[in-house]
Structure formats: C-alpha cells, structure tokens
Coordinates of C-alpha atoms and ligand atoms in Angstrom, one line a residue:
M1 CA 99.1 96.5 74.2
A2 CA 97.7 100.0 73.9
E3 CA 95.2 100.5 71.3
V4 CA 95.7 103.4 69.4
E5 CA 93.6 104.3 66.5
E6 CA 95.3 105.5 63.1
S7 CA 94.3 109.4 64.2
G8 CA 96.5 109.0 66.8
K9 CA 93.9 109.2 69.2
L10 CA 94.7 107.6 72.4
K11 CA 92.4 104.9 73.2
R12 CA 92.7 101.6 75.3
K13 CA 90.2 99.0 76.5
L14 CA 90.1 99.6 80.4
D15 CA 89.5 96.0 80.7
E16 CA 92.3 94.7 79.2
E17 CA 95.3 93.7 81.4
P18 CA 98.1 96.4 82.0
D19 CA 100.4 96.7 79.4
S20 CA 104.4 97.3 79.1
I21 CA 104.3 100.7 77.4
S22 CA 108.0 101.7 76.1
I23 CA 109.0 105.3 75.7
K24 CA 111.5 107.2 73.8
C25 CA 110.9 110.9 75.4
L26 CA 110.9 113.3 73.1
R27 CA 111.6 115.8 75.3
R28 CA 113.8 114.1 76.9
D29 CA 116.9 115.8 77.9
S30 CA 119.1 113.2 79.2
P31 CA 119.2 109.3 78.1
V32 CA 117.4 106.7 79.7
E33 CA 118.7 105.2 82.8
N34 CA 119.4 101.6 82.6
D35 CA 117.1 100.3 85.2
D36 CA 114.1 102.0 83.3
K37 CA 111.6 99.5 82.7
T38 CA 109.4 101.4 80.5
A39 CA 112.6 101.0 77.9
N40 CA 113.5 97.8 76.5
K41 CA 117.6 96.8 76.6
D42 CA 118.0 99.0 73.6
G43 CA 116.0 101.7 74.6
E44 CA 114.1 101.0 71.7
D45 CA 110.4 102.0 71.7
Q46 CA 108.2 98.7 71.8
T47 CA 104.9 99.7 70.8
G48 CA 105.8 99.9 67.0
D49 CA 102.6 101.4 65.8
G50 CA 104.1 104.7 64.5
N51 CA 101.5 107.3 65.6
A52 CA 101.3 110.2 67.8
L53 CA 101.5 108.3 71.2
H54 CA 105.3 107.9 70.1
H55 CA 107.9 110.3 71.4
E56 CA 110.0 109.9 68.0
T57 CA 113.2 110.7 67.4
E58 CA 115.8 112.1 69.7
S59 CA 117.3 113.8 66.7
E60 CA 114.0 116.1 66.2
E61 CA 114.6 119.6 67.2
V62 CA 112.4 120.2 70.2
P63 CA 112.6 124.0 71.5
K64 CA 113.1 123.7 75.3
K65 CA 110.1 124.6 77.3
K66 CA 109.8 126.9 80.2
A67 CA 108.5 124.5 83.2
H68 CA 105.2 125.2 84.5
S69 CA 105.7 124.6 87.8
E70 CA 106.1 128.0 88.8
D71 CA 102.9 129.2 87.4
V72 CA 101.0 126.4 89.4
A73 CA 103.1 127.6 92.4
A74 CA 101.9 131.1 92.1
H75 CA 98.4 129.9 91.1
Y76 CA 97.8 128.0 94.5
N77 CA 99.9 130.6 96.6
K78 CA 97.6 133.2 95.3
L79 CA 94.3 131.1 96.3
E80 CA 92.7 132.7 99.0
E81 CA 91.2 130.3 102.0
V82 CA 87.5 130.6 101.6
G83 CA 85.3 130.3 105.0
L84 CA 82.6 128.0 105.3
E85 CA 79.8 130.5 105.0
Q86 CA 81.2 131.4 101.6
R87 CA 82.0 127.9 100.8
S88 CA 78.5 127.0 101.2
T89 CA 77.2 129.6 98.5
S90 CA 79.5 128.4 95.9
R91 CA 78.5 126.7 92.9
I92 CA 80.4 123.8 93.2
F93 CA 79.5 123.5 97.1
Y94 CA 78.5 119.8 96.6
L95 CA 81.2 119.1 93.9
R96 CA 83.8 119.8 96.3
N97 CA 82.4 118.2 99.0
F98 CA 81.8 115.1 97.1
N99 CA 85.4 115.2 95.7
N100 CA 86.2 115.3 99.5
W101 CA 84.4 112.3 100.4
I102 CA 85.7 110.4 97.9
K103 CA 89.4 111.3 99.4
S104 CA 88.1 110.4 102.9
V105 CA 86.6 107.1 102.1
L106 CA 89.9 106.3 100.3
I107 CA 92.3 107.6 102.9
G108 CA 90.3 105.4 105.4
E109 CA 90.0 102.2 103.3
F110 CA 93.9 102.3 103.1
L111 CA 94.6 103.5 106.8
D112 CA 92.5 100.4 107.8
K113 CA 94.6 97.9 105.5
V114 CA 97.6 99.3 106.9
R115 CA 96.5 99.2 110.5
Q116 CA 95.5 95.5 110.3
R117 CA 99.5 94.9 110.3
K118 CA 100.7 98.2 112.3
Q119 CA 99.6 100.9 114.9
N120 CA 102.1 103.8 114.1
I121 CA 101.2 105.0 111.0
T122 CA 103.3 107.7 109.2
V123 CA 102.0 109.3 105.7
L124 CA 103.3 111.2 102.8
D125 CA 100.8 114.3 101.7
L126 CA 102.5 114.8 98.6
G127 CA 100.9 118.2 96.9
C128 CA 99.1 118.6 100.5
G129 CA 98.2 122.3 99.5
K130 CA 96.9 124.3 102.4
G131 CA 96.0 121.3 104.5
G132 CA 92.3 120.2 103.2
D133 CA 92.9 116.7 104.6
L134 CA 94.5 117.3 107.9
L135 CA 91.2 116.2 109.6
K136 CA 91.3 113.1 107.7
W137 CA 94.8 112.2 108.8
R138 CA 93.6 112.9 112.7
K139 CA 90.5 110.9 112.2
G140 CA 92.5 108.1 111.0
R141 CA 94.8 108.0 114.0
I142 CA 98.2 108.2 112.2
S143 CA 101.4 109.0 114.2
K144 CA 103.4 110.9 111.9
L145 CA 102.8 113.3 108.6
V146 CA 104.9 114.9 106.3
C147 CA 103.3 117.5 104.0
A148 CA 104.9 118.7 101.0
D149 CA 103.6 120.9 98.3
I150 CA 105.6 123.5 95.8
A151 CA 103.4 126.7 97.0
G152 CA 105.1 128.1 100.0
V153 CA 102.4 130.2 101.1
S154 CA 99.9 127.1 100.7
V155 CA 102.4 125.0 102.8
Q156 CA 102.4 127.7 105.7
Q157 CA 98.8 127.8 105.9
C158 CA 98.8 124.0 106.3
E159 CA 101.2 124.1 108.9
Q160 CA 99.3 127.2 110.8
R161 CA 96.2 124.9 110.3
Y162 CA 98.0 121.9 111.8
Q163 CA 98.7 124.4 115.0
D164 CA 95.4 125.4 115.6
M165 CA 94.1 121.9 115.3
R166 CA 96.6 120.8 117.9
N167 CA 96.0 123.8 119.9
R168 CA 92.1 123.2 120.1
G169 CA 92.8 119.7 121.0
R170 CA 92.6 118.6 124.7
Q171 CA 96.0 118.3 126.4
N172 CA 95.9 114.1 126.7
D173 CA 95.0 113.8 123.0
R174 CA 97.3 111.9 121.1
F175 CA 98.3 114.0 118.3
F176 CA 100.1 113.1 115.1
S177 CA 103.5 114.9 114.7
A178 CA 103.9 116.4 111.6
E179 CA 106.6 118.4 109.3
F180 CA 106.1 120.8 106.3
I181 CA 108.4 120.9 103.3
T182 CA 108.0 123.5 100.6
A183 CA 109.6 121.6 97.3
D184 CA 108.7 121.0 93.7
S185 CA 108.4 117.6 93.7
T186 CA 108.9 116.9 90.0
K187 CA 112.5 118.3 90.8
E188 CA 113.6 117.8 94.2
L189 CA 114.2 114.9 96.2
L190 CA 112.4 115.0 99.2
C191 CA 114.2 112.8 101.4
K192 CA 116.8 115.1 101.5
K193 CA 114.4 117.5 103.3
Y194 CA 113.2 115.2 105.9
R195 CA 114.3 115.5 109.4
D196 CA 114.7 112.1 109.8
S197 CA 116.7 111.1 106.3
N198 CA 115.8 107.4 107.2
M199 CA 112.2 108.2 107.2
Y200 CA 109.6 105.6 105.8
F201 CA 106.3 106.0 105.1
D202 CA 103.3 103.6 105.3
I203 CA 101.0 105.6 102.5
C204 CA 102.0 108.5 100.3
S205 CA 98.7 110.1 99.5
C206 CA 99.0 112.3 96.3
Q207 CA 95.4 113.9 95.8
F208 CA 95.0 116.0 92.7
V209 CA 98.4 116.5 92.0
Y210 CA 100.1 113.8 90.0
H211 CA 99.1 115.3 86.7
Y212 CA 101.3 118.4 87.3
S213 CA 104.1 116.0 87.1
F214 CA 103.4 114.8 83.4
E215 CA 105.3 117.9 81.7
T216 CA 108.3 115.9 81.1
Y217 CA 109.3 112.1 81.7
E218 CA 112.2 113.6 84.4
Q219 CA 109.4 114.9 85.9
A220 CA 106.8 112.6 86.5
D221 CA 109.7 109.9 87.2
M222 CA 111.1 112.3 90.0
M223 CA 107.5 112.7 91.7
L224 CA 107.1 108.8 91.4
K225 CA 110.4 108.5 92.9
N226 CA 109.4 111.0 96.3
A227 CA 106.3 109.1 96.3
C228 CA 107.2 105.4 96.3
E229 CA 111.2 105.1 97.4
Q230 CA 110.4 105.9 100.7
L231 CA 107.6 103.7 100.9
S232 CA 107.6 100.5 103.7
P233 CA 107.3 97.2 102.7
G234 CA 103.5 96.6 102.1
G235 CA 103.0 100.5 102.0
Y236 CA 100.5 102.2 99.6
F237 CA 100.8 105.2 97.0
I238 CA 97.5 106.4 96.8
G239 CA 95.6 109.3 94.6
T240 CA 93.4 110.6 92.3
T241 CA 94.2 112.4 89.0
P242 CA 91.9 113.5 86.0
D243 CA 90.9 110.3 83.5
S244 CA 92.6 110.6 80.4
Y245 CA 90.7 108.6 78.4
E246 CA 87.4 110.9 79.7
L247 CA 89.5 113.9 78.8
V248 CA 90.0 113.0 75.4
K249 CA 86.8 111.4 74.7
R250 CA 85.2 114.5 75.9
L251 CA 87.8 116.5 73.6
E252 CA 87.1 114.6 70.4
A253 CA 83.4 114.9 71.1
S254 CA 83.6 118.9 70.9
E255 CA 83.7 120.6 67.7
T256 CA 86.8 122.8 68.9
N257 CA 89.4 122.6 71.3
S258 CA 87.9 122.7 74.5
F259 CA 84.9 121.6 76.6
G260 CA 83.3 121.9 79.6
N261 CA 80.3 124.0 81.3
E262 CA 79.2 126.8 82.8
I263 CA 81.7 125.6 86.2
Y264 CA 84.3 123.9 84.6
N265 CA 86.6 124.1 81.4
V266 CA 89.3 122.3 79.8
K267 CA 91.3 123.6 76.6
F268 CA 93.9 121.9 74.5
Q269 CA 96.1 123.1 72.1
K270 CA 95.3 120.6 69.7
K271 CA 93.2 117.7 68.9
G272 CA 94.4 114.3 67.7
E273 CA 98.0 114.2 68.9
Y274 CA 98.4 113.1 72.7
P275 CA 102.3 113.1 73.6
L276 CA 103.0 111.1 76.6
F277 CA 104.6 113.9 78.4
G278 CA 103.8 117.6 78.0
C279 CA 100.3 117.2 76.4
K280 CA 99.2 120.2 78.1
Y281 CA 95.5 121.4 78.8
D282 CA 94.1 124.7 80.6
F283 CA 91.7 123.7 83.7
H284 CA 89.5 125.9 84.8
L285 CA 87.2 125.1 87.6
E286 CA 85.1 128.0 89.1
G287 CA 87.0 129.8 91.6
V288 CA 89.6 127.0 92.7
V289 CA 91.8 125.9 89.6
D290 CA 92.9 127.8 86.6
V291 CA 96.3 126.2 85.8
P292 CA 97.9 124.1 82.8
E293 CA 97.5 120.5 83.5
F294 CA 99.1 117.4 81.7
L295 CA 97.5 114.3 80.5
V296 CA 98.4 111.2 82.5
Y297 CA 98.4 108.2 80.5
F298 CA 97.3 105.8 83.2
P299 CA 99.0 102.3 81.5
L300 CA 102.4 104.4 81.4
L301 CA 102.1 105.6 85.0
E302 CA 101.6 102.3 85.8
D303 CA 104.7 100.9 84.0
M304 CA 106.9 103.6 85.4
A305 CA 105.9 102.6 88.9
K306 CA 107.5 99.1 88.1
K307 CA 110.8 100.8 88.4
Y308 CA 110.2 101.5 92.3
K309 CA 108.5 97.8 92.8
M310 CA 104.9 99.3 92.5
K311 CA 102.1 97.3 91.7
L312 CA 98.7 98.4 90.6
V313 CA 96.2 97.5 93.4
Y314 CA 93.1 99.0 91.7
K315 CA 92.2 102.1 89.3
K316 CA 88.8 103.1 89.4
T317 CA 86.5 106.2 88.1
F318 CA 85.1 108.5 90.6
W319 CA 81.7 107.3 89.8
E320 CA 82.6 103.6 89.9
F321 CA 84.4 104.1 93.6
Y322 CA 81.2 106.2 94.4
E323 CA 78.6 103.3 93.3
E324 CA 80.7 100.7 95.2
K325 CA 81.4 102.6 98.1
V326 CA 77.9 104.1 99.3
K327 CA 76.8 100.5 99.7
N328 CA 78.3 100.5 102.9
M329 CA 76.3 102.2 105.4
E330 CA 79.2 104.2 107.5
H331 CA 80.1 106.0 104.0
K332 CA 76.8 106.7 103.0
I333 CA 76.1 108.2 106.5
L334 CA 79.7 110.0 105.9
L335 CA 78.6 111.1 102.6
Q336 CA 75.4 113.0 104.6
Q337 CA 77.6 114.4 107.2
M338 CA 80.0 116.0 104.6
K339 CA 77.1 117.3 102.7
A340 CA 78.6 115.5 99.5
L341 CA 75.2 115.4 97.5
E342 CA 72.5 118.2 97.2
K343 CA 69.2 117.2 98.6
Y344 CA 66.3 116.4 95.7
P345 CA 63.9 118.0 95.7
A346 CA 65.1 120.7 98.1
D347 CA 63.4 121.3 101.3
E348 CA 60.5 123.8 101.5
G349 CA 61.9 127.4 101.3
S350 CA 65.5 126.4 100.1
R351 CA 66.5 126.5 96.6
L352 CA 68.5 124.1 94.9
V353 CA 72.1 125.2 93.9
S354 CA 70.9 125.9 90.0
Q355 CA 67.6 127.3 89.3
I356 CA 67.8 126.0 85.5
K357 CA 65.1 122.8 85.1
E358 CA 67.5 121.0 82.6
D359 CA 70.3 121.1 85.4
Y360 CA 68.3 118.4 87.3
E361 CA 66.3 116.3 84.4
H362 CA 68.5 113.0 85.7
A363 CA 67.1 113.6 89.3
E364 CA 63.7 114.2 87.9
M365 CA 63.6 111.0 85.9
F366 CA 65.1 109.2 89.1
K367 CA 62.2 110.7 91.0
K368 CA 59.6 109.4 88.4
D369 CA 61.2 106.1 88.3
G370 CA 59.2 105.7 91.7
K371 CA 62.0 103.5 93.1
A372 CA 63.7 106.3 94.9
K373 CA 62.8 107.0 98.4
L374 CA 62.5 110.7 98.4
P375 CA 64.4 113.1 99.0
F376 CA 67.5 111.4 97.8
G377 CA 71.2 113.1 97.0
T378 CA 72.1 114.0 93.6
M379 CA 74.1 116.9 92.2
S380 CA 73.5 119.0 89.2
K381 CA 74.3 117.8 85.8
L382 CA 76.9 120.5 85.7
E383 CA 78.9 119.1 88.4
W384 CA 78.3 115.6 87.7
E385 CA 79.9 116.3 84.3
A386 CA 82.8 118.1 86.1
T387 CA 83.2 115.0 88.5
S388 CA 83.3 112.2 86.3
M389 CA 86.4 113.4 84.9
Y390 CA 88.6 112.3 87.7
C391 CA 89.7 108.6 88.4
K392 CA 91.7 107.4 91.3
Q393 CA 94.4 104.9 92.0
C394 CA 96.5 102.8 94.4
L395 CA 99.5 101.3 93.9
K396 CA 101.1 99.1 96.6
I397 CA 104.6 97.8 97.4
P398 CA 104.2 94.2 98.1
E399 CA 106.0 93.1 101.0
I400 CA 107.5 90.4 99.2
V401 CA 109.4 93.1 96.5
I402 CA 111.5 94.7 99.3
K403 CA 112.6 91.5 100.5
F404 CA 113.6 90.3 97.2
L405 CA 114.4 93.4 95.8
S406 CA 115.8 92.6 92.4
N407 CA 113.4 90.0 91.6
M408 CA 110.6 91.4 89.5
H409 CA 108.7 88.2 89.1
M410 CA 108.2 88.1 92.6
F411 CA 105.1 90.2 92.2
A412 CA 104.2 89.8 88.7
Ligands
SAM501 C1 94.4 120.5 93.2 S1 95.6 121.0 94.6 C2 95.2 119.6 95.7 C3 95.8 120.0 97.2 C4 95.4 118.9 98.0 N1 96.1 117.6 97.9 C5 94.2 118.5 98.2 O1 93.6 117.2 97.9 O2 93.4 119.2 98.9 C6 97.2 120.7 94.0 C7 98.3 120.9 94.4 O3 99.3 120.5 94.3 C8 100.4 121.3 94.4 N2 101.7 120.8 93.3 C9 101.7 121.1 91.9 N3 102.4 120.9 91.3 C10 103.4 120.6 92.5 C11 104.7 120.0 92.4 N4 105.7 119.7 91.4 N5 105.3 119.7 93.6 C12 104.8 119.8 94.8 N6 103.4 120.0 94.9 C13 102.9 120.5 93.8 C14 99.9 122.4 94.1 O4 100.7 123.6 94.5 C15 98.6 122.2 95.0 O5 98.7 122.6 96.2

C-alpha cells in the first residue's frame, strides 16, 4: 500500500510491491469507466486513509481550470534550435549529453530485446520534440517511425531533420520510413491520424513528456491509451519522467515553496498537499524548459497502465540506471563519445564548466580517495542535482496478455 504521513506528504517505500491505488478524481468531469482498474466495483476509493492524497468528494465545487497544454505547446514552439557550437558553451552541456546518453542506452536496450524476436521494428515517439532521438532510431535500424508532438513547429523541424538525414545517407542505405503528427496526445486519439489505422508498434518511447499529461485523470489516461493501445504483443512503453519522490523530498526540505540551484528551479504552489492529478509545479532549466509540469505519482501510473494490460518491467532513477549501465564497456565508450561527463581535472589550457571550487567538491574527494584513475568523468554538483530528479520506466505488454485479453491474472 502507499504509505502516507498524517501531514499528507506523498511517501512510499520504493522497495515495496506495487500497490493498487484507487482514485476518485477531484477534478474529474466524467464518471469512472466501468473497466477502470483504478477503482473498485463500486467506484470507491480503496486507500481509506483520509488525507491529501485522495481526490475526495465529487460534490466539492472545483473551478474548471484552463488546460496548460497550450502554454506547453507555445513554449516548445518558441524554443529555438541551438547549433552544436552554441550548445557546447552551455552551462548544462554535460547535463544534456548525460540525459541523452540515458535515452540512448534505454532505447538500445529495448530495441535489442525486440530484435531478438523480430527484424522489422516499428516505433511511436510520443512527444518527439524536434527529433532529438532520430539518430538513435537510425542507429537502432528500425523500419518505421511515427513521431507525434503537440508543438507544430517542433514537428516540422523534426520532419525536416529526418529529410536531411535521409538525403545525406547513401542511396542504397536502408532508411526507416516515418510519418509526423501534430496532436495533443492527452486529448486526441493518435490512431485516427495514422496513415494506416491498423498500425501497431513494438516500442512507444515517451522521453521527458509523460508528466505533462498528469493534469487530469482523463488526460493521463488518454496519453496512456495512445502509448499502449497500439502496442504489439510483447511491445514496450519506455520513458523518462521526473521522480515525484525526489521532487517532494526536496520541496519538503526547502524552507519555501521552491528549490533548485543556479541551473534549475522547481516551484510548487503549496507544500503538504499533493493531489494525484493536477499537482502543478513550474520547472525551469537553463535555456531549455520553462513550463508548468505535473507530479506523476508512479504507483498510480503503474496501476492505470493495467487497464491497457501493461506490466511494469522496471523503474529506476537516473543514478541507479547510470551505475548499472556504465559497467558495460560499450555503454562506457558511448558515454565518452557523447561527452556525457566532464573530464576531471580539466586538461591544461581548458576550463571546467563551473569556476566555483565547491561545485567539484565531490570530484576532489573522489580524486583524493586515490581509487580513481585520472582523469575521470563527472559533472558539477549543480548538474548532478538537476539530473538526479529523474527516473525512467519501462512497461511491457506481455505476449500472453494479448492472447488472453480479458484475463488479468495471466500476467500477475
Ligand atoms: C522535454 S521535451 C522532450 C522532447 C523529446 N522527447 C526529447 O527527449 O528530446 C517535451 C516534449 O513533450 C511535448 N508535449 C508536451 N505535452 C504534450 C502533449 N499533450 N501531447 C504531445 N506532446 C506533448 C512538448 O511539445 C515537447 O516537445
């Protein structure tokens, strides 16, 4: 069960078995569907702990809120494409590369899993942005890609990037086919927009996107539907999203409603109450993100995913994932190739990203330890702090479930 303190803090031991959480949505406009596995037969809340995690009385008057998706789309549409040169001078150069490495390894891992049983791999990139993962799909030798995003300008840039990549390739190169869709995945059914409405995917990749959907139950459910309903048997839903435990922990430790450092800042409206949906915070990351996001309570996402016959394969924080994957030589080499960590100490004549000594205290301690071979890879304290807010997840449709559609116990 989810563990909740009297003060209403969102807290749960991560090593516990996934629990079953039922919700009555405070901001729900329509009743729970009958097949909604997040509610019991009577649509009753099963947590029974009477605190802020609940979406209590439906009779409570809740003013209708304007959806934030338009702001999100406007923000990403405005975001300019930054060239390699400009990017390399950014204060978060290594942080961005590190996050990109995480995505590369994650995507590679699940492409390998799918390839063990089939060659022609189809992928849905949900919230594709400007196509930051196109190269990963190319390297992964997939056959077909569908890119969808709410921000029309980003989708156009993504398509252009794809065309450029294709044109640069050799004529005989086998290149994946692609289609591009502008749509709000929290409100529209994407399958209605596919060229082939019977399109099925082996992987749905949702990188740094899912948290935008947790504004309401309906939006989160629609995004999940788009992510999972068109998955083939054995297909995976993989992604990265901020870790709600870490966010709440940092907020509770802060004296104000916000926390962060010089490169990132997170501001909540209040402390101590964390509704399951619509728990908004403003997230600012230097030059990249400055938009409202919503807390994703992971056990709830996991429970909601059961409706689409999904089973959690794993959930890890970025740090856990890094520690595990870096042991593999191929991943370690990729880390260097992608410049995902900063060389410490810096080469003669070059400078570290930050000139503040305290930002590398951890590296200095590691160096003094004598165990590390010099130089080694690290990031400044500020960047580690920003990236350790994230976790990544992978959900899977076990093959057996599709064959025995209605039998939930088949994959318990
Ligand atoms: C942080 S960016 C990540 C882009 C890309 N996945 C990547 O990893 O480079 C978040 C993306 O989610 C998209 N997004 C946010 N809300 C969305 C929605 N409701 N439907 C579709 N895309 C959405 C934004 O437009 C933006 O491109």
